[in-house]
PDB file of C-alpha atoms in Angstrom:
ATOM      1  CA  MET A   1       0.000   0.000   0.000  1.00 47.00           C
ATOM      2  CA  LEU A   2       2.786   2.391   0.985  1.00 39.00           C
ATOM      3  CA  LYS A   3       4.745   1.454  -2.125  1.00 46.00           C
ATOM      4  CA  SER A   4       1.795   2.171  -4.434  1.00 50.00           C
ATOM      5  CA  SER A   5       1.105   5.567  -2.794  1.00 50.00           C
ATOM      6  CA  TRP A   6       4.695   6.689  -3.436  1.00 45.00           C
ATOM      7  CA  GLN A   7       4.625   5.617  -7.078  1.00 53.00           C
ATOM      8  CA  PRO A   8       2.967   8.803  -8.493  1.00 52.00           C
ATOM      9  CA  ILE A   9       5.375  11.025  -6.519  1.00 46.00           C
ATOM     10  CA  ARG A  10       8.358   9.031  -7.745  1.00 44.00           C
ATOM     11  CA  LEU A  11       7.200   9.309 -11.351  1.00 49.00           C
ATOM     12  CA  SER A  12       6.696  13.073 -10.980  1.00 50.00           C
ATOM     13  CA  ILE A  13      10.217  13.534  -9.603  1.00 44.00           C
ATOM     14  CA  LEU A  14      11.683  11.447 -12.415  1.00 42.00           C
ATOM     15  CA  ALA A  15       9.738  13.461 -15.011  1.00 48.00           C
ATOM     16  CA  ILE A  16      10.992  16.767 -13.585  1.00 47.00           C
ATOM     17  CA  ALA A  17      14.578  15.505 -13.461  1.00 42.00           C
ATOM     18  CA  PHE A  18      14.371  14.180 -17.015  1.00 44.00           C
ATOM     19  CA  GLY A  19      12.878  17.450 -18.280  1.00 49.00           C
ATOM     20  CA  GLY A  20      15.592  19.465 -16.543  1.00 48.00           C
ATOM     21  CA  THR A  21      18.271  17.276 -18.102  1.00 42.00           C
ATOM     22  CA  LEU A  22      16.811  17.756 -21.581  1.00 45.00           C
ATOM     23  CA  LEU A  23      16.657  21.532 -21.140  1.00 45.00           C
ATOM     24  CA  THR A  24      20.253  21.637 -19.901  1.00 42.00           C
ATOM     25  CA  LEU A  25      21.448  19.563 -22.862  1.00 39.00           C
ATOM     26  CA  ALA A  26      19.497  21.777 -25.249  1.00 44.00           C
ATOM     27  CA  LYS A  27      21.097  24.867 -23.743  1.00 44.00           C
ATOM     28  CA  LEU A  28      24.585  23.415 -24.054  1.00 36.00           C
ATOM     29  CA  THR A  29      24.099  22.344 -27.664  1.00 39.00           C
ATOM     30  CA  THR A  30      22.383  25.515 -28.899  1.00 41.00           C
ATOM     31  CA  SER A  31      24.419  28.174 -27.070  1.00 41.00           C
ATOM     32  CA  PRO A  32      27.005  29.844 -29.317  1.00 41.00           C
ATOM     33  CA  LYS A  33      30.626  29.658 -28.247  1.00 37.00           C
ATOM     34  CA  PRO A  34      31.705  32.853 -26.414  1.00 35.00           C
ATOM     35  CA  ASP A  35      34.217  33.903 -29.083  1.00 35.00           C
ATOM     36  CA  THR A  36      31.650  33.420 -31.844  1.00 33.00           C
ATOM     37  CA  ALA A  37      28.988  35.377 -29.962  1.00 37.00           C
ATOM     38  CA  LYS A  38      31.351  38.332 -29.517  1.00 40.00           C
ATOM     39  CA  GLN A  39      32.208  38.377 -33.194  1.00 36.00           C
ATOM     40  CA  GLU A  40      28.608  38.445 -34.399  1.00 40.00           C
ATOM     41  CA  ALA A  41      27.720  41.926 -35.616  1.00 49.00           C
ATOM     42  CA  ASN A  42      24.734  43.820 -34.258  1.00 49.00           C
ATOM     43  CA  THR A  43      23.536  46.337 -36.795  1.00 83.00           C
ATOM     44  CA  LEU A  44      21.592  49.556 -36.263  1.00 95.00           C
ATOM     45  CA  SER A  45      18.957  50.571 -38.775  1.00 96.00           C
ATOM     46  CA  ALA A  46      20.111  53.191 -41.287  1.00 96.00           C
ATOM     47  CA  THR A  47      16.617  54.687 -41.519  1.00 95.00           C
ATOM     48  CA  VAL A  48      14.642  55.819 -38.483  1.00 97.00           C
ATOM     49  CA  PRO A  49      11.296  57.640 -38.849  1.00 97.00           C
ATOM     50  CA  LEU A  50      11.139  60.796 -36.747  1.00 98.00           C
ATOM     51  CA  PRO A  51       7.818  62.684 -37.067  1.00 97.00           C
ATOM     52  CA  GLY A  52       8.318  66.288 -38.137  1.00 97.00           C
ATOM     53  CA  TRP A  53      11.947  65.735 -39.123  1.00 98.00           C
ATOM     54  CA  GLN A  54      13.612  64.765 -42.390  1.00 98.00           C
ATOM     55  CA  LEU A  55      16.554  62.358 -42.317  1.00 98.00           C
ATOM     56  CA  VAL A  56      19.296  63.925 -44.449  1.00 98.00           C
ATOM     57  CA  ASN A  57      22.320  61.784 -43.618  1.00 97.00           C
ATOM     58  CA  THR A  58      23.361  58.657 -41.731  1.00 98.00           C
ATOM     59  CA  GLU A  59      26.697  56.914 -41.347  1.00 97.00           C
ATOM     60  CA  PRO A  60      28.273  54.212 -39.163  1.00 96.00           C
ATOM     61  CA  ILE A  61      30.512  55.250 -36.272  1.00 93.00           C
ATOM     62  CA  THR A  62      33.823  53.551 -35.549  1.00 87.00           C
ATOM     63  CA  THR A  63      33.373  52.266 -32.002  1.00 81.00           C
ATOM     64  CA  ASN A  64      35.580  51.155 -29.138  1.00 72.00           C
ATOM     65  CA  THR A  65      35.462  47.847 -27.289  1.00 69.00           C
ATOM     66  CA  GLU A  66      32.601  48.962 -25.000  1.00 83.00           C
ATOM     67  CA  ALA A  67      30.215  49.747 -27.857  1.00 89.00           C
ATOM     68  CA  ARG A  68      29.573  46.899 -30.286  1.00 88.00           C
ATOM     69  CA  THR A  69      28.397  49.228 -33.024  1.00 93.00           C
ATOM     70  CA  GLY A  70      27.289  52.805 -33.544  1.00 95.00           C
ATOM     71  CA  ARG A  71      25.570  55.049 -36.055  1.00 97.00           C
ATOM     72  CA  ARG A  72      25.231  58.789 -36.569  1.00 98.00           C
ATOM     73  CA  TYR A  73      22.020  60.406 -37.898  1.00 99.00           C
ATOM     74  CA  ARG A  74      21.335  63.969 -39.036  1.00 99.00           C
ATOM     75  CA  PHE A  75      17.779  65.316 -39.262  1.00 99.00           C
ATOM     76  CA  GLN A  76      16.471  68.633 -40.549  1.00 99.00           C
ATOM     77  CA  GLN A  77      13.369  70.631 -39.610  1.00 98.00           C
ATOM     78  CA  GLY A  78      13.337  73.990 -41.366  1.00 97.00           C
ATOM     79  CA  ASN A  79      16.539  75.753 -40.293  1.00 95.00           C
ATOM     80  CA  THR A  80      17.084  73.467 -37.304  1.00 97.00           C
ATOM     81  CA  THR A  81      19.466  70.505 -37.445  1.00 98.00           C
ATOM     82  CA  LEU A  82      19.195  67.625 -35.000  1.00 99.00           C
ATOM     83  CA  ASN A  83      22.143  65.245 -34.660  1.00 99.00           C
ATOM     84  CA  ALA A  84      21.676  61.844 -33.050  1.00 99.00           C
ATOM     85  CA  GLU A  85      24.306  59.264 -32.167  1.00 98.00           C
ATOM     86  CA  GLN A  86      23.276  55.749 -31.225  1.00 97.00           C
ATOM     87  CA  TYR A  87      25.574  53.152 -29.668  1.00 96.00           C
ATOM     88  CA  TYR A  88      24.823  49.479 -29.030  1.00 95.00           C
ATOM     89  CA  MET A  89      26.289  48.969 -25.556  1.00 94.00           C
ATOM     90  CA  VAL A  90      26.614  45.929 -23.318  1.00 92.00           C
ATOM     91  CA  SER A  91      27.607  47.604 -20.103  1.00 93.00           C
ATOM     92  CA  ASP A  92      26.447  49.205 -16.835  1.00 95.00           C
ATOM     93  CA  GLY A  93      24.054  51.810 -18.260  1.00 97.00           C
ATOM     94  CA  ASN A  94      25.933  54.711 -16.653  1.00 98.00           C
ATOM     95  CA  VAL A  95      25.133  57.589 -19.021  1.00 98.00           C
ATOM     96  CA  SER A  96      27.225  60.100 -17.062  1.00 98.00           C
ATOM     97  CA  ARG A  97      30.305  57.922 -17.570  1.00 96.00           C
ATOM     98  CA  TYR A  98      29.473  57.398 -21.250  1.00 96.00           C
ATOM     99  CA  LEU A  99      29.312  61.184 -21.708  1.00 97.00           C
ATOM    100  CA  PHE A 100      32.664  61.684 -20.000  1.00 96.00           C
ATOM    101  CA  VAL A 101      34.471  58.907 -21.871  1.00 93.00           C
ATOM    102  CA  HIS A 102      32.814  58.877 -25.294  1.00 93.00           C
ATOM    103  CA  SER A 103      31.451  62.380 -26.011  1.00 95.00           C
ATOM    104  CA  PRO A 104      32.507  66.046 -26.258  1.00 94.00           C
ATOM    105  CA  VAL A 105      30.465  66.753 -23.105  1.00 96.00           C
ATOM    106  CA  LYS A 106      33.207  65.374 -20.806  1.00 94.00           C
ATOM    107  CA  THR A 107      33.106  67.026 -17.335  1.00 94.00           C
ATOM    108  CA  ALA A 108      29.936  68.993 -18.195  1.00 94.00           C
ATOM    109  CA  ASN A 109      28.146  65.730 -17.362  1.00 93.00           C
ATOM    110  CA  ALA A 110      28.139  66.951 -13.758  1.00 95.00           C
ATOM    111  CA  SER A 111      25.518  69.569 -14.670  1.00 96.00           C
ATOM    112  CA  MET A 112      23.102  67.251 -16.456  1.00 96.00           C
ATOM    113  CA  LYS A 113      19.460  67.453 -15.403  1.00 98.00           C
ATOM    114  CA  VAL A 114      17.660  64.123 -15.138  1.00 98.00           C
ATOM    115  CA  LYS A 115      13.980  64.188 -16.096  1.00 98.00           C
ATOM    116  CA  PHE A 116      11.235  61.572 -16.191  1.00 98.00           C
ATOM    117  CA  LYS A 117       8.237  60.974 -18.436  1.00 98.00           C
ATOM    118  CA  PRO A 118       5.726  58.195 -17.685  1.00 97.00           C
ATOM    119  CA  GLU A 119       5.665  55.368 -20.248  1.00 94.00           C
ATOM    120  CA  VAL A 120       9.081  56.483 -21.535  1.00 98.00           C
ATOM    121  CA  GLY A 121      11.387  56.738 -18.544  1.00 98.00           C
ATOM    122  CA  HIS A 122      14.365  58.822 -17.459  1.00 99.00           C
ATOM    123  CA  TYR A 123      16.506  60.994 -19.707  1.00 99.00           C
ATOM    124  CA  SER A 124      19.055  63.770 -19.179  1.00 99.00           C
ATOM    125  CA  LEU A 125      19.439  67.304 -20.553  1.00 99.00           C
ATOM    126  CA  ILE A 126      22.738  69.210 -20.741  1.00 98.00           C
ATOM    127  CA  THR A 127      23.989  72.422 -22.318  1.00 97.00           C
ATOM    128  CA  HIS A 128      27.658  72.553 -23.272  1.00 96.00           C
ATOM    129  CA  ASP A 129      29.791  74.586 -25.649  1.00 95.00           C
ATOM    130  CA  GLY A 130      26.906  76.074 -27.618  1.00 95.00           C
ATOM    131  CA  ASN A 131      24.894  72.859 -27.914  1.00 97.00           C
ATOM    132  CA  ALA A 132      21.861  71.434 -26.132  1.00 98.00           C
ATOM    133  CA  TYR A 133      22.077  67.682 -25.510  1.00 98.00           C
ATOM    134  CA  LEU A 134      19.680  64.899 -24.543  1.00 99.00           C
ATOM    135  CA  SER A 135      21.049  61.520 -23.506  1.00 99.00           C
ATOM    136  CA  ALA A 136      19.678  58.249 -22.115  1.00 99.00           C
ATOM    137  CA  CYS A 137      19.780  54.469 -22.413  1.00 98.00           C
ATOM    138  CA  ILE A 138      17.030  52.685 -24.329  1.00 98.00           C
ATOM    139  CA  ASN A 139      16.527  49.270 -22.758  1.00 95.00           C
ATOM    140  CA  PRO A 140      15.207  46.153 -24.534  1.00 92.00           C
ATOM    141  CA  ARG A 141      12.463  45.962 -21.907  1.00 90.00           C
ATOM    142  CA  GLY A 142      11.133  48.490 -19.442  1.00 93.00           C
ATOM    143  CA  SER A 143      11.725  52.238 -19.368  1.00 97.00           C
ATOM    144  CA  SER A 144      14.702  54.345 -20.411  1.00 98.00           C
ATOM    145  CA  THR A 145      17.391  55.005 -17.807  1.00 98.00           C
ATOM    146  CA  VAL A 146      20.241  57.415 -17.051  1.00 99.00           C
ATOM    147  CA  THR A 147      22.017  56.220 -13.908  1.00 98.00           C
ATOM    148  CA  GLU A 148      23.585  52.856 -13.181  1.00 97.00           C
ATOM    149  CA  SER A 149      21.148  52.231 -10.313  1.00 98.00           C
ATOM    150  CA  GLN A 150      18.140  52.945 -12.571  1.00 98.00           C
ATOM    151  CA  PHE A 151      19.575  50.592 -15.185  1.00 95.00           C
ATOM    152  CA  THR A 152      20.108  47.814 -12.612  1.00 93.00           C
ATOM    153  CA  GLN A 153      16.641  48.227 -11.091  1.00 94.00           C
ATOM    154  CA  ASN A 154      15.090  48.105 -14.548  1.00 89.00           C
ATOM    155  CA  ARG A 155      17.025  44.924 -15.362  1.00 89.00           C
ATOM    156  CA  TYR A 156      15.712  43.038 -12.336  1.00 85.00           C
ATOM    157  CA  ALA A 157      12.165  44.391 -12.707  1.00 86.00           C
ATOM    158  CA  SER A 158      11.917  43.691 -16.447  1.00 78.00           C
ATOM    159  CA  ASP A 159      14.212  40.703 -17.027  1.00 74.00           C
ATOM    160  CA  LEU A 160      13.332  38.338 -14.180  1.00 71.00           C
ATOM    161  CA  GLN A 161      10.034  37.188 -15.661  1.00 74.00           C
ATOM    162  CA  LEU A 162       8.699  33.630 -15.958  1.00 67.00           C
ATOM    163  CA  SER A 163       8.265  34.089 -19.707  1.00 68.00           C
ATOM    164  CA  ARG A 164      12.042  34.522 -20.068  1.00 60.00           C
ATOM    165  CA  ILE A 165      13.086  31.348 -18.210  1.00 68.00           C
ATOM    166  CA  ALA A 166      12.651  28.978 -21.177  1.00 69.00           C
ATOM    167  CA  PRO A 167      14.599  31.176 -23.673  1.00 67.00           C
ATOM    168  CA  TRP A 168      17.371  31.474 -21.080  1.00 62.00           C
ATOM    169  CA  LEU A 169      17.531  27.707 -20.486  1.00 72.00           C
ATOM    170  CA  LEU A 170      17.683  27.162 -24.248  1.00 73.00           C
ATOM    171  CA  GLY A 171      20.543  29.638 -24.571  1.00 71.00           C
ATOM    172  CA  GLN A 172      18.520  32.057 -26.674  1.00 67.00           C
ATOM    173  CA  GLU A 173      18.763  34.990 -24.243  1.00 68.00           C
ATOM    174  CA  SER A 174      20.726  36.077 -21.192  1.00 72.00           C
ATOM    175  CA  LEU A 175      18.717  35.956 -17.983  1.00 72.00           C
ATOM    176  CA  ILE A 176      19.922  39.465 -17.072  1.00 76.00           C
ATOM    177  CA  ASP A 177      20.106  41.533 -20.260  1.00 84.00           C
ATOM    178  CA  TYR A 178      22.830  44.195 -20.044  1.00 90.00           C
ATOM    179  CA  ARG A 179      22.217  45.607 -23.519  1.00 90.00           C
ATOM    180  CA  CYS A 180      21.489  49.298 -23.940  1.00 95.00           C
ATOM    181  CA  LEU A 181      21.068  51.619 -26.899  1.00 98.00           C
ATOM    182  CA  TRP A 182      22.846  54.711 -25.654  1.00 98.00           C
ATOM    183  CA  THR A 183      21.430  57.783 -27.383  1.00 99.00           C
ATOM    184  CA  LEU A 184      23.067  61.211 -27.597  1.00 99.00           C
ATOM    185  CA  MET A 185      20.978  63.880 -29.355  1.00 99.00           C
ATOM    186  CA  SER A 186      22.080  67.477 -29.884  1.00 99.00           C
ATOM    187  CA  ILE A 187      20.877  70.776 -31.347  1.00 98.00           C
ATOM    188  CA  SER A 188      23.161  73.772 -31.868  1.00 97.00           C
ATOM    189  CA  LEU A 189      22.189  76.943 -29.980  1.00 96.00           C
ATOM    190  CA  LYS A 190      22.232  80.310 -31.724  1.00 83.00           C
ATOM    191  CA  GLN A 191      24.456  82.983 -30.196  1.00 77.00           C
ATOM    192  CA  GLY A 192      22.744  86.004 -28.642  1.00 72.00           C
ATOM    193  CA  SER A 193      22.072  87.860 -25.410  1.00 64.00           C
ATOM    194  CA  LYS A 194      21.658  85.999 -22.126  1.00 74.00           C
ATOM    195  CA  SER A 195      17.866  86.232 -22.303  1.00 75.00           C
ATOM    196  CA  ASP A 196      17.884  85.097 -25.929  1.00 87.00           C
ATOM    197  CA  ALA A 197      20.180  82.213 -25.002  1.00 88.00           C
ATOM    198  CA  LEU A 198      17.760  81.001 -22.327  1.00 91.00           C
ATOM    199  CA  VAL A 199      14.855  81.106 -24.776  1.00 93.00           C
ATOM    200  CA  ALA A 200      16.922  79.254 -27.395  1.00 94.00           C
ATOM    201  CA  GLU A 201      17.924  76.631 -24.825  1.00 96.00           C
ATOM    202  CA  GLU A 202      14.337  75.985 -23.761  1.00 96.00           C
ATOM    203  CA  LYS A 203      13.236  75.729 -27.391  1.00 96.00           C
ATOM    204  CA  ALA A 204      16.071  73.306 -28.170  1.00 98.00           C
ATOM    205  CA  TYR A 205      15.218  71.181 -25.129  1.00 98.00           C
ATOM    206  CA  LYS A 206      11.577  71.052 -26.228  1.00 98.00           C
ATOM    207  CA  ASN A 207      12.598  69.917 -29.720  1.00 98.00           C
ATOM    208  CA  LEU A 208      14.954  67.312 -28.270  1.00 99.00           C
ATOM    209  CA  GLU A 209      12.312  65.957 -25.888  1.00 99.00           C
ATOM    210  CA  ASP A 210       9.648  65.671 -28.581  1.00 98.00           C
ATOM    211  CA  ALA A 211      12.113  63.892 -30.872  1.00 99.00           C
ATOM    212  CA  TRP A 212      13.300  61.646 -28.034  1.00 99.00           C
ATOM    213  CA  PHE A 213       9.829  60.378 -27.150  1.00 99.00           C
ATOM    214  CA  SER A 214       9.273  59.206 -30.742  1.00 98.00           C
ATOM    215  CA  TRP A 215      12.857  57.934 -31.028  1.00 99.00           C
ATOM    216  CA  HIS A 216      12.538  55.839 -27.875  1.00 99.00           C
ATOM    217  CA  GLN A 217       9.219  54.333 -28.944  1.00 98.00           C
ATOM    218  CA  TRP A 218      10.568  53.299 -32.359  1.00 98.00           C
ATOM    219  CA  TRP A 219      13.856  51.855 -31.119  1.00 98.00           C
ATOM    220  CA  GLN A 220      12.349  49.855 -28.284  1.00 96.00           C
ATOM    221  CA  ALA A 221       9.916  48.293 -30.765  1.00 96.00           C
ATOM    222  CA  ASN A 222      12.822  47.612 -33.148  1.00 97.00           C
ATOM    223  CA  PHE A 223      15.552  46.744 -30.645  1.00 95.00           C
ATOM    224  CA  PRO A 224      18.420  44.865 -32.365  1.00 92.00           C
ATOM    225  CA  PRO A 225      18.600  41.129 -31.562  1.00 84.00           C
ATOM    226  CA  SER A 226      21.180  39.991 -29.034  1.00 75.00           C
ATOM    227  CA  ARG A 227      22.951  38.016 -31.778  1.00 60.00           C
TER     228      ARG A 227
END
C-alpha cells in the first residue's frame, strides 16, 4: 500500500529531473561559443522615422570595445538641425560615464538634469559649448534610464520574468540583459544675449524631448537582436 502511494510522486520527480536534463542539454548544444557570440555583428537601422523631421544623412561610427556598433544620424526641420548618435552597448548603463568617456560633453556631465516621463522613462538634458544635448539608455524591456542604479533596477524588474526562463535555459537569451542603446541627441544653440540664449535653450530642449519620445518608442519596438 505504501509502495503504491509513493509511485505517483516518484514518477513526478523522475519526469521533472528528465525534463531538466533535456533543457540543460538543449542549452549546451544551442548556445554559441563565447568567441563566436562576440564576433557576431549587431547592426543599427540606417533609416529611423522621426515625425516632423527629415533624415538627411546617416553613417556608421567607428566604435571602441565597449560599444559593439554605432551610427550617426542627421535630421532637418526647417533651419534646425538635429544630430543623433546611437551606440549598441553591453555595459552598466551609466550615461554620465558614457558622456565623459565617449562624447565632447566630458566634465559637463556633472551639470546634467535628469527628467522623467511616464511610459518612456528617465533621460538627461545638458547644455555645453553652444549645444543642447539629450542623452539616455534605451533598454530592450522596461523604461529608459540614465544612472547605473536605474539601469540595474530596470534589469531586475523587467528581465526576471517567468516568460524569459525557457529562452534562457535554451541559450537564446541572457537571464539578465545588459544591452542598452545609448542615445546622444544634440541641437546647436544660436548665439545672442543671455535672455535670448535662455529662450533658445528651452526651445532646443523642447525639440529634443519631442524627438526623443518618438525615437525611444521606435527603437524599443525595433531593438536589435542579441545576436
